[in-house]
Every structure is written in structure tokens, then in C-alpha cells.
Coordinates of C-alpha atoms and ligand atoms in Angstrom, one line a residue:
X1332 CA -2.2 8.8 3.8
X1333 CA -4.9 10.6 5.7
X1334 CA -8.1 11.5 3.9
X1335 CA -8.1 15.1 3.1
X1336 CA -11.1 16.8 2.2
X1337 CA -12.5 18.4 -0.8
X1338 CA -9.8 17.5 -3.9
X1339 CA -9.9 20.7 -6.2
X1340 CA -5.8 20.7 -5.8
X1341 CA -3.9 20.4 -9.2
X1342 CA -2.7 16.8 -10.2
X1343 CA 0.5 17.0 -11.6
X1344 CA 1.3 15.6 -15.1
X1345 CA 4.7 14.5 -15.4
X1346 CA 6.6 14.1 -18.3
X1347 CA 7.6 11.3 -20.4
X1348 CA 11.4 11.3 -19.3
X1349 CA 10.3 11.1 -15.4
X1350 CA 8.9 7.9 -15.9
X1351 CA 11.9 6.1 -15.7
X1352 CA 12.9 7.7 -12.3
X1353 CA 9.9 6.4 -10.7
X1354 CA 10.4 2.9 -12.6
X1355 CA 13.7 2.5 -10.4
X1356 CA 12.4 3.9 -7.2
X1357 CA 9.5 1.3 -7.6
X1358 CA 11.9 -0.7 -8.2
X1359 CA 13.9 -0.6 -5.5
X1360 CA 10.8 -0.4 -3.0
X1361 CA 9.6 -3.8 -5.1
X1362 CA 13.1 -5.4 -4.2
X1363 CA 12.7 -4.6 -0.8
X1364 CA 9.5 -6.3 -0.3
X1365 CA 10.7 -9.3 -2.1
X1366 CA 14.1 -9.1 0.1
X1367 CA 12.1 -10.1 3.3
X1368 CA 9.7 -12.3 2.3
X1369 CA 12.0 -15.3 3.1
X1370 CA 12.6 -13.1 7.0
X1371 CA 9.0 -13.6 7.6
X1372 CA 8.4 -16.4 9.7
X1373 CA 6.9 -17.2 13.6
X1374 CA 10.1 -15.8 15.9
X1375 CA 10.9 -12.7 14.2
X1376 CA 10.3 -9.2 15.6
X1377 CA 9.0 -6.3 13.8
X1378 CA 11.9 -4.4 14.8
X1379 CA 14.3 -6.6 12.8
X1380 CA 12.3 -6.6 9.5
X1381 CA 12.3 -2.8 10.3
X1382 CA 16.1 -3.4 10.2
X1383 CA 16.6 -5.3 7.3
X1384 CA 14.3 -3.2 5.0
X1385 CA 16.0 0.3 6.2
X1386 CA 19.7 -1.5 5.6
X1387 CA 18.7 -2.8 2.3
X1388 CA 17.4 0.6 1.0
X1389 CA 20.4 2.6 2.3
X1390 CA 22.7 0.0 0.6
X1391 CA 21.0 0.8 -2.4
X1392 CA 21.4 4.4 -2.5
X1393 CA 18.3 5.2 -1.4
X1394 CA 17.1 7.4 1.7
X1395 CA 14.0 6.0 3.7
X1396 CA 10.6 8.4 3.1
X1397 CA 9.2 7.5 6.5
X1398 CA 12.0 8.0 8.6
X1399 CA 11.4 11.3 10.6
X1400 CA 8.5 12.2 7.9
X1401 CA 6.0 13.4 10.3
X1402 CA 7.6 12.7 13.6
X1403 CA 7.4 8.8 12.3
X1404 CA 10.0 7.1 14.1
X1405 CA 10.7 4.0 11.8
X1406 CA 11.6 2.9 8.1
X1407 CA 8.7 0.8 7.3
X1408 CA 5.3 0.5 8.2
X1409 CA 4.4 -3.5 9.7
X1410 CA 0.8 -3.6 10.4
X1411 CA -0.5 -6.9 11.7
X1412 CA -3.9 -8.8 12.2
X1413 CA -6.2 -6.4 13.1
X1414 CA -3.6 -3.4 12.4
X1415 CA -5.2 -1.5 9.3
X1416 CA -1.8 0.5 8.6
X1417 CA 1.0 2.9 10.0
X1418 CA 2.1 -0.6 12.6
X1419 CA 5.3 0.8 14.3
X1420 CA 7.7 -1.7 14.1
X1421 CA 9.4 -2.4 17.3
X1422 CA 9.7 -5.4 19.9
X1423 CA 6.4 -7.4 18.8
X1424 CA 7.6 -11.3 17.8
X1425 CA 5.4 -12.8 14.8
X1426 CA 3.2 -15.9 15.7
X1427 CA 1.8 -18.5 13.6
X1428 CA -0.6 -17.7 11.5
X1429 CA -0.1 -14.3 11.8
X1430 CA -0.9 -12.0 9.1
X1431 CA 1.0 -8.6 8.7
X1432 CA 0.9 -5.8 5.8
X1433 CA 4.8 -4.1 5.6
X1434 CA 4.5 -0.9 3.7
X1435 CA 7.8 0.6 2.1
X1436 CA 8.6 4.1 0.6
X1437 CA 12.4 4.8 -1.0
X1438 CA 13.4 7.9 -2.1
X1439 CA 15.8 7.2 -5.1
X1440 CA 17.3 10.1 -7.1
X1441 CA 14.5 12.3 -5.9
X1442 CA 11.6 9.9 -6.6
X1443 CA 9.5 8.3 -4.0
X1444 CA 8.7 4.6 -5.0
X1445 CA 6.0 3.6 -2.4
X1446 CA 5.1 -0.2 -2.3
X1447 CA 3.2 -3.0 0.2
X1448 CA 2.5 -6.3 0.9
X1449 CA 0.7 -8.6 2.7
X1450 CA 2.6 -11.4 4.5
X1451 CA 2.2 -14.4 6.4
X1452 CA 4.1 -16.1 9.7
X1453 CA 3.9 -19.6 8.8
X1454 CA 0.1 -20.9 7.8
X1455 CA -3.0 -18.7 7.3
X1456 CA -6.8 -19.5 8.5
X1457 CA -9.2 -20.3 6.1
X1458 CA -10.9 -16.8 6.3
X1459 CA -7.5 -15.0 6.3
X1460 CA -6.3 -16.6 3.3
X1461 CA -9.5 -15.3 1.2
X1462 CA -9.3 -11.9 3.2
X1463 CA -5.3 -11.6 1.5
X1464 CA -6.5 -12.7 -2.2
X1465 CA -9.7 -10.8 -2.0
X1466 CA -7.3 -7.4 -1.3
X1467 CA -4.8 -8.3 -3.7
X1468 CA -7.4 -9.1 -6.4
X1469 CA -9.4 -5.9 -5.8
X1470 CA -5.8 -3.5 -6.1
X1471 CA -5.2 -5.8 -9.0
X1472 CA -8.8 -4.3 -10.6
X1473 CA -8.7 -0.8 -9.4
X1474 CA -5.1 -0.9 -11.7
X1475 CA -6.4 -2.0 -14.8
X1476 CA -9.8 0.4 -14.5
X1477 CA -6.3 2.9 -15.1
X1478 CA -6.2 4.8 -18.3
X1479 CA -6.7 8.1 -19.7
X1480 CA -10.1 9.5 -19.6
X1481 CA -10.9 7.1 -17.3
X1482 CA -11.8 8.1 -13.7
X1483 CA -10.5 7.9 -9.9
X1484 CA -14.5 7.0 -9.6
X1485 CA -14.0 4.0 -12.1
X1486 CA -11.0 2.8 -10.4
X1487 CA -13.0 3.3 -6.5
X1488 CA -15.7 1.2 -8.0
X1489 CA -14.0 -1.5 -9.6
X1490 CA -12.4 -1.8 -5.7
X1491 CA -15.3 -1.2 -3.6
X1492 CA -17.8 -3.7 -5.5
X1493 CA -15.2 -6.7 -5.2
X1494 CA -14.5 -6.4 -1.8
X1495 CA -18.3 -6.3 -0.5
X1496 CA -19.3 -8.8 -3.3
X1497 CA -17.2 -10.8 -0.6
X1498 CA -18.7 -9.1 2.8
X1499 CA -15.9 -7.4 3.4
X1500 CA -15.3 -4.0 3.4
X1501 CA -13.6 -1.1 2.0
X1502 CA -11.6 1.2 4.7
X1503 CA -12.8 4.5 4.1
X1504 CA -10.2 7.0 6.4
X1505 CA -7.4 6.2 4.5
X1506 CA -6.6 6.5 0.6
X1507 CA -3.9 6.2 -2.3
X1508 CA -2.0 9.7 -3.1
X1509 CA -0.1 11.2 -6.2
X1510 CA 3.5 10.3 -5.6
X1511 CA 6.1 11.8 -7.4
X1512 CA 9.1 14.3 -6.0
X1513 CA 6.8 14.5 -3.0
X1514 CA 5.6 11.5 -1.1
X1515 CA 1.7 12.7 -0.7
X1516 CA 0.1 14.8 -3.2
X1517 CA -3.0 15.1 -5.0
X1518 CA -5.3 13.6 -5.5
X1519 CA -6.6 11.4 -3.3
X1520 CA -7.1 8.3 -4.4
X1521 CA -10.2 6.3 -2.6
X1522 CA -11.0 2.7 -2.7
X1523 CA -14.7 3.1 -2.6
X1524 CA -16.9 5.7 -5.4
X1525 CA -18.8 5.6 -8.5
X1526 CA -18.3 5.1 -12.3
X1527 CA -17.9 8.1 -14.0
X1528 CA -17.4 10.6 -10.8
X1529 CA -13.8 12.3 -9.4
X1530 CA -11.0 13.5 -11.5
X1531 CA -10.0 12.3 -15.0
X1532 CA -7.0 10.3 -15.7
X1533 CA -4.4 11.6 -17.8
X1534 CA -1.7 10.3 -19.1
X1535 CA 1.6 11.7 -16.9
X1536 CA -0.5 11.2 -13.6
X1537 CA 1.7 9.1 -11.0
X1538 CA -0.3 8.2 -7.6
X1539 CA -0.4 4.8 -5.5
X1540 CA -3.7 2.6 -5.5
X1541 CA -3.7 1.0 -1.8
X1542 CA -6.7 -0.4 -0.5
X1543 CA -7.3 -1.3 3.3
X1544 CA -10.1 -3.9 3.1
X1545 CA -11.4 -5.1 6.8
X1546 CA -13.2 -8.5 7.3
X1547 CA -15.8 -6.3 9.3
X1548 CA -17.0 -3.7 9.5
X1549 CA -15.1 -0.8 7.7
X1550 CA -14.6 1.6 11.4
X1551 CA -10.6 2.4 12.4
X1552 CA -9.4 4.4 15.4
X1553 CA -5.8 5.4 15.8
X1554 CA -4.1 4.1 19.3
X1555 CA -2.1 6.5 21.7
X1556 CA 1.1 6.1 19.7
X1557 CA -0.3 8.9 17.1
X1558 CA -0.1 6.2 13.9
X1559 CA -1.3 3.0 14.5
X1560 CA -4.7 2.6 12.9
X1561 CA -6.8 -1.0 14.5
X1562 CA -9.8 -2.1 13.5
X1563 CA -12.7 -1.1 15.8
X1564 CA -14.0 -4.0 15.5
X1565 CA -11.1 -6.0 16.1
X1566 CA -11.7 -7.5 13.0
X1567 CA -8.7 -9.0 10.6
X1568 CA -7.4 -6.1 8.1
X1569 CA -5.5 -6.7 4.8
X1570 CA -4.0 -4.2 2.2
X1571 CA -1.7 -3.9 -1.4
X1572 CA -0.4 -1.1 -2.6
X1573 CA 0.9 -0.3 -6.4
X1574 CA 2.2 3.3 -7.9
X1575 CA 1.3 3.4 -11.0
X1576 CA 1.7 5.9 -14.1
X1577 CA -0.7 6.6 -16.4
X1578 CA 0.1 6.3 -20.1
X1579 CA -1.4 7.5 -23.5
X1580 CA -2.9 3.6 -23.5
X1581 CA -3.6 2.2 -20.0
X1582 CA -0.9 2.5 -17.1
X1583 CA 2.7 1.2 -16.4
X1584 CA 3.0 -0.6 -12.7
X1585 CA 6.1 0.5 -11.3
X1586 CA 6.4 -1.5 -8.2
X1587 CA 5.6 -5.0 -9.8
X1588 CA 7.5 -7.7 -8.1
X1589 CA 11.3 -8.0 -9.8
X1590 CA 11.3 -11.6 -8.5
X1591 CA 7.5 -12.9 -9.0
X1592 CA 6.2 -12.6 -5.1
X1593 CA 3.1 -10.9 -5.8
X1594 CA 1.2 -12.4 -3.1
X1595 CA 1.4 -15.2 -0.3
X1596 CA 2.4 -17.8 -0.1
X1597 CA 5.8 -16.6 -1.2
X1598 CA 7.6 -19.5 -2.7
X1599 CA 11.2 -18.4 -1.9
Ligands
MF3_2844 N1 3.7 4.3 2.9 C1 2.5 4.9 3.5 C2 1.6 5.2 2.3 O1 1.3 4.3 1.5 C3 2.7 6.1 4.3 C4 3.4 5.9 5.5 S1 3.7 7.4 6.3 C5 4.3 7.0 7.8 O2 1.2 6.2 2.0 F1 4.7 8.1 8.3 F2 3.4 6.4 8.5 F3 5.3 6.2 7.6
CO2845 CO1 1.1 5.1 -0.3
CO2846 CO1 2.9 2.9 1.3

């Protein structure tokens, strides 16, 4: 989501039971993700992964969060190459060595389960293939800085300092959410910060962790559609997102992979 300001809102702390509704809507979202990965080749539009995702979530009982939420027209997010997030998906046809982020949210029984990816149309370049593990490898940190009494500044950090250890960077206009019965709520979760600083983590808190990492410089600006955000650079843009919960020991994952595609290449 957008970047609010200040964050002095009330995190909600959910109880024990309503862990295992958001287990199945992350679930779901997880399934969906791993439904297309075999789709995703040179040839393909956007438009018909759109198609796929929203039929496979509807068959599954579930109702798709983007659809109309907003004004957004579509029932994914496909953001490719230099696309940070919130890529309509329409008429656009992959290419080789393309490299595209599709970003799903389910509602399931009343629980949003909120989930991305990065993929790839046939073979990465060098650079884009360490931009992908780089993003995926600094979600995978800012998950496990998750427990209670730890920080949203531990978790920023652990983020932020992989990513520019690497000279990339860390988008900062754009951040994780609580998630729960409502798609966006407090707090805002940001990909960047300091050990120690923003809100403490308690067990019963359920946001996403979703960094944006550019292979420039960190800048976005949104085209004349009203959602898609490019990098102002031009530069290649990458991005994972998790939900997670926290628990009285660390934090449950709810949108790991059912079948194993974590990240590309997708053996499928
Ligand atoms: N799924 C996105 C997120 O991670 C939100 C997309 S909202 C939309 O928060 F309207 F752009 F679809
Ligand atoms: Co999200
Ligand atoms: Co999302």
C-alpha cells in the first residue's frame, strides 16, 4: 500500500482461533501463485494470467480483494521490468527474459490472504537473476527478525542493510500493512529503519512484509493510469511478499508455497 504518515493507529491483536482463517486464505493466495507459474512463459499476455488467477480464486470460494478496491480494475497486480508494483494487467505479451512481480489478495471466509512473486519469461540476465534472489533473500530476513518484543525497526533493518550491502535499494513510497478482516491496516510496515525503533511486536499481530528493491536508485513515479508505479530511473525492480502472524515464539508464514515454488526458476 501507499505510505501513510505518522503511525500512532492501534495494531490489532487477533486471537488465537483467527489464525487458522488467515492460514487458509494464505493459503489459497499461495496456491494461486503456484497455479501460474507453469503460465509464465514468452507469448503470454498479462491479461490472461489476470484470467487465470481471478478464475482459480472464484473456483475456490474465494472473492478477489483488488477487484473494484479503489477503482482498481483487475484481480491481480503483474508488474514487470522496471514496474515497481500495482502493473495493470491487460494486453502487454511477455518477452524473453522478462521479469514480472504478480501480486495476489483472496478474500476467504472473511480473511484477506495477500501474497507475491517474482517470475520469469524464459531466462533471466545475469544482474536480474541476483536482483530476484537478493529481494527474496532480504523478505526471507525481515520474516525471521519476527517475534514478540521485537520491532517493525528490527525487521526494516534486517531488509534495508541486505539489499544496499548489494547496491541496490530499498523502495521507500510503498510498505507492508496489517492484514486481517480488512485488506490495509495498521501499521505500516517499511522495508528500510533502525534496530530498536517503531512499534513492538506482539504476539496476535497479522501484517504482510513486501519489499520493493530497485537495482537503482530507490525514486518511483506513478503513470497516468492512477496505479502503476515505474522506476524513475528506469531501472529493473523486484519484490516478495509474505503475511505473517506473530506468535508467543517467533511468527507462522501463512502464504508459504503449498507446492515448494518459493522463487525462480520454478521447476514445474
Ligand atoms: N496486493 C497489494 C498489496 O500487497 C495491494 C494491491 S491494491 C490494488 O498491498 F488496488 F492495487 F490492487
Ligand atoms: Co500487501
Ligand atoms: Co500484495
Amino acid at each position: 500500500m501507499e505510505q501513510q504518515g505518522g503511525d500512532a493507529r492501534r495494531i490489532t491483536i487477533h486471537a488465537p482461533a483467527d489464525f487458522a482463517g488467515m492460514r487458509e486464505a494464505g493459503q489459497l493466495a499461495a496456491a494461486t501463485l503456484d497455479m501460474i507459474a507453469p503460465h509464465v512463459r514468452p507469448g503470454i499476455t498479462t491479461g490472461e494470467l489476470d484470467r487465470l488467477c481471478h478464475d482459480f480464486m472464484v473456483a475456490h470460494g474465494a472473492v478477489p480483494a483488488t477487484l473494484g478496491y479503489r477503482g482498481y480494475p483487475k484481480s491481480s497486480c503483474i508488474s514487470i521490468n522496471h514496474v515497481v508494483c500495482h502493473g495493470i494487467p491487460g494486453e502487454r505479451v511477455l518477452a524473453e527474459g522478462d521479469i514480472l512481480n504478480v501480486d495476489v489478495t483472496v478474500i476467504l471466509n472473511g480473511w484477506h490472504g495477500d501474497s507475491s512473486r517474482m517470475y520469469v519469461a524464459g531466462q533471466p540476465s545475469t544482474k536480474a537473476r541476483l536482483l530476484l534472489d537478493v529481494t527474496y533473500q532480504a523478505l526471507m530476513r525481515g520474516v525471521a527478525a519476527v517475534k514478540p518484543g521485537a520491532t517493525l525497526g528490527d525487521v526494516g533493518h534486517a531488509i534495508q542493510s541486505l539489499v544496499e550491502r548489494h547496491r541496490f535499494s530499498v523502495v521507500r513510497d510503498f510498505c507492508g500493512h496489517g492484514i486481517g478482516r480488512r485488506f490495509h491496516e495498521p501499521p505500516n510496515v517499511l522495508h528500510f529503519g533502525r534496530p530498536g525503533e517503531g512499534p513492538v511486536l506482539r504476539p496476535g499481530m497479522f501484517f504482510t512484509i513486501e519489499p520493493m528493491v530497485n537495482a537503482g536508485r530507490p525514486e518511483v513515479k506513478i503513470l497516468e493510469d492512477g496505479w502503476t508505479a515505474v522506476t524513475r530511473d528506469r531501472s529493473l525492480s523486484a519484490q516478495f511478499e509474505h503475511m505473517v502472524g506473530v506468535t508467543e515464539t517467533g511468527c507462522e508464514v501463512f502464504t508459504i508455497s503449498p507446492a515448494g515454488l518459493h522463487h525462480p526458476p520454478y521447476k514445474t
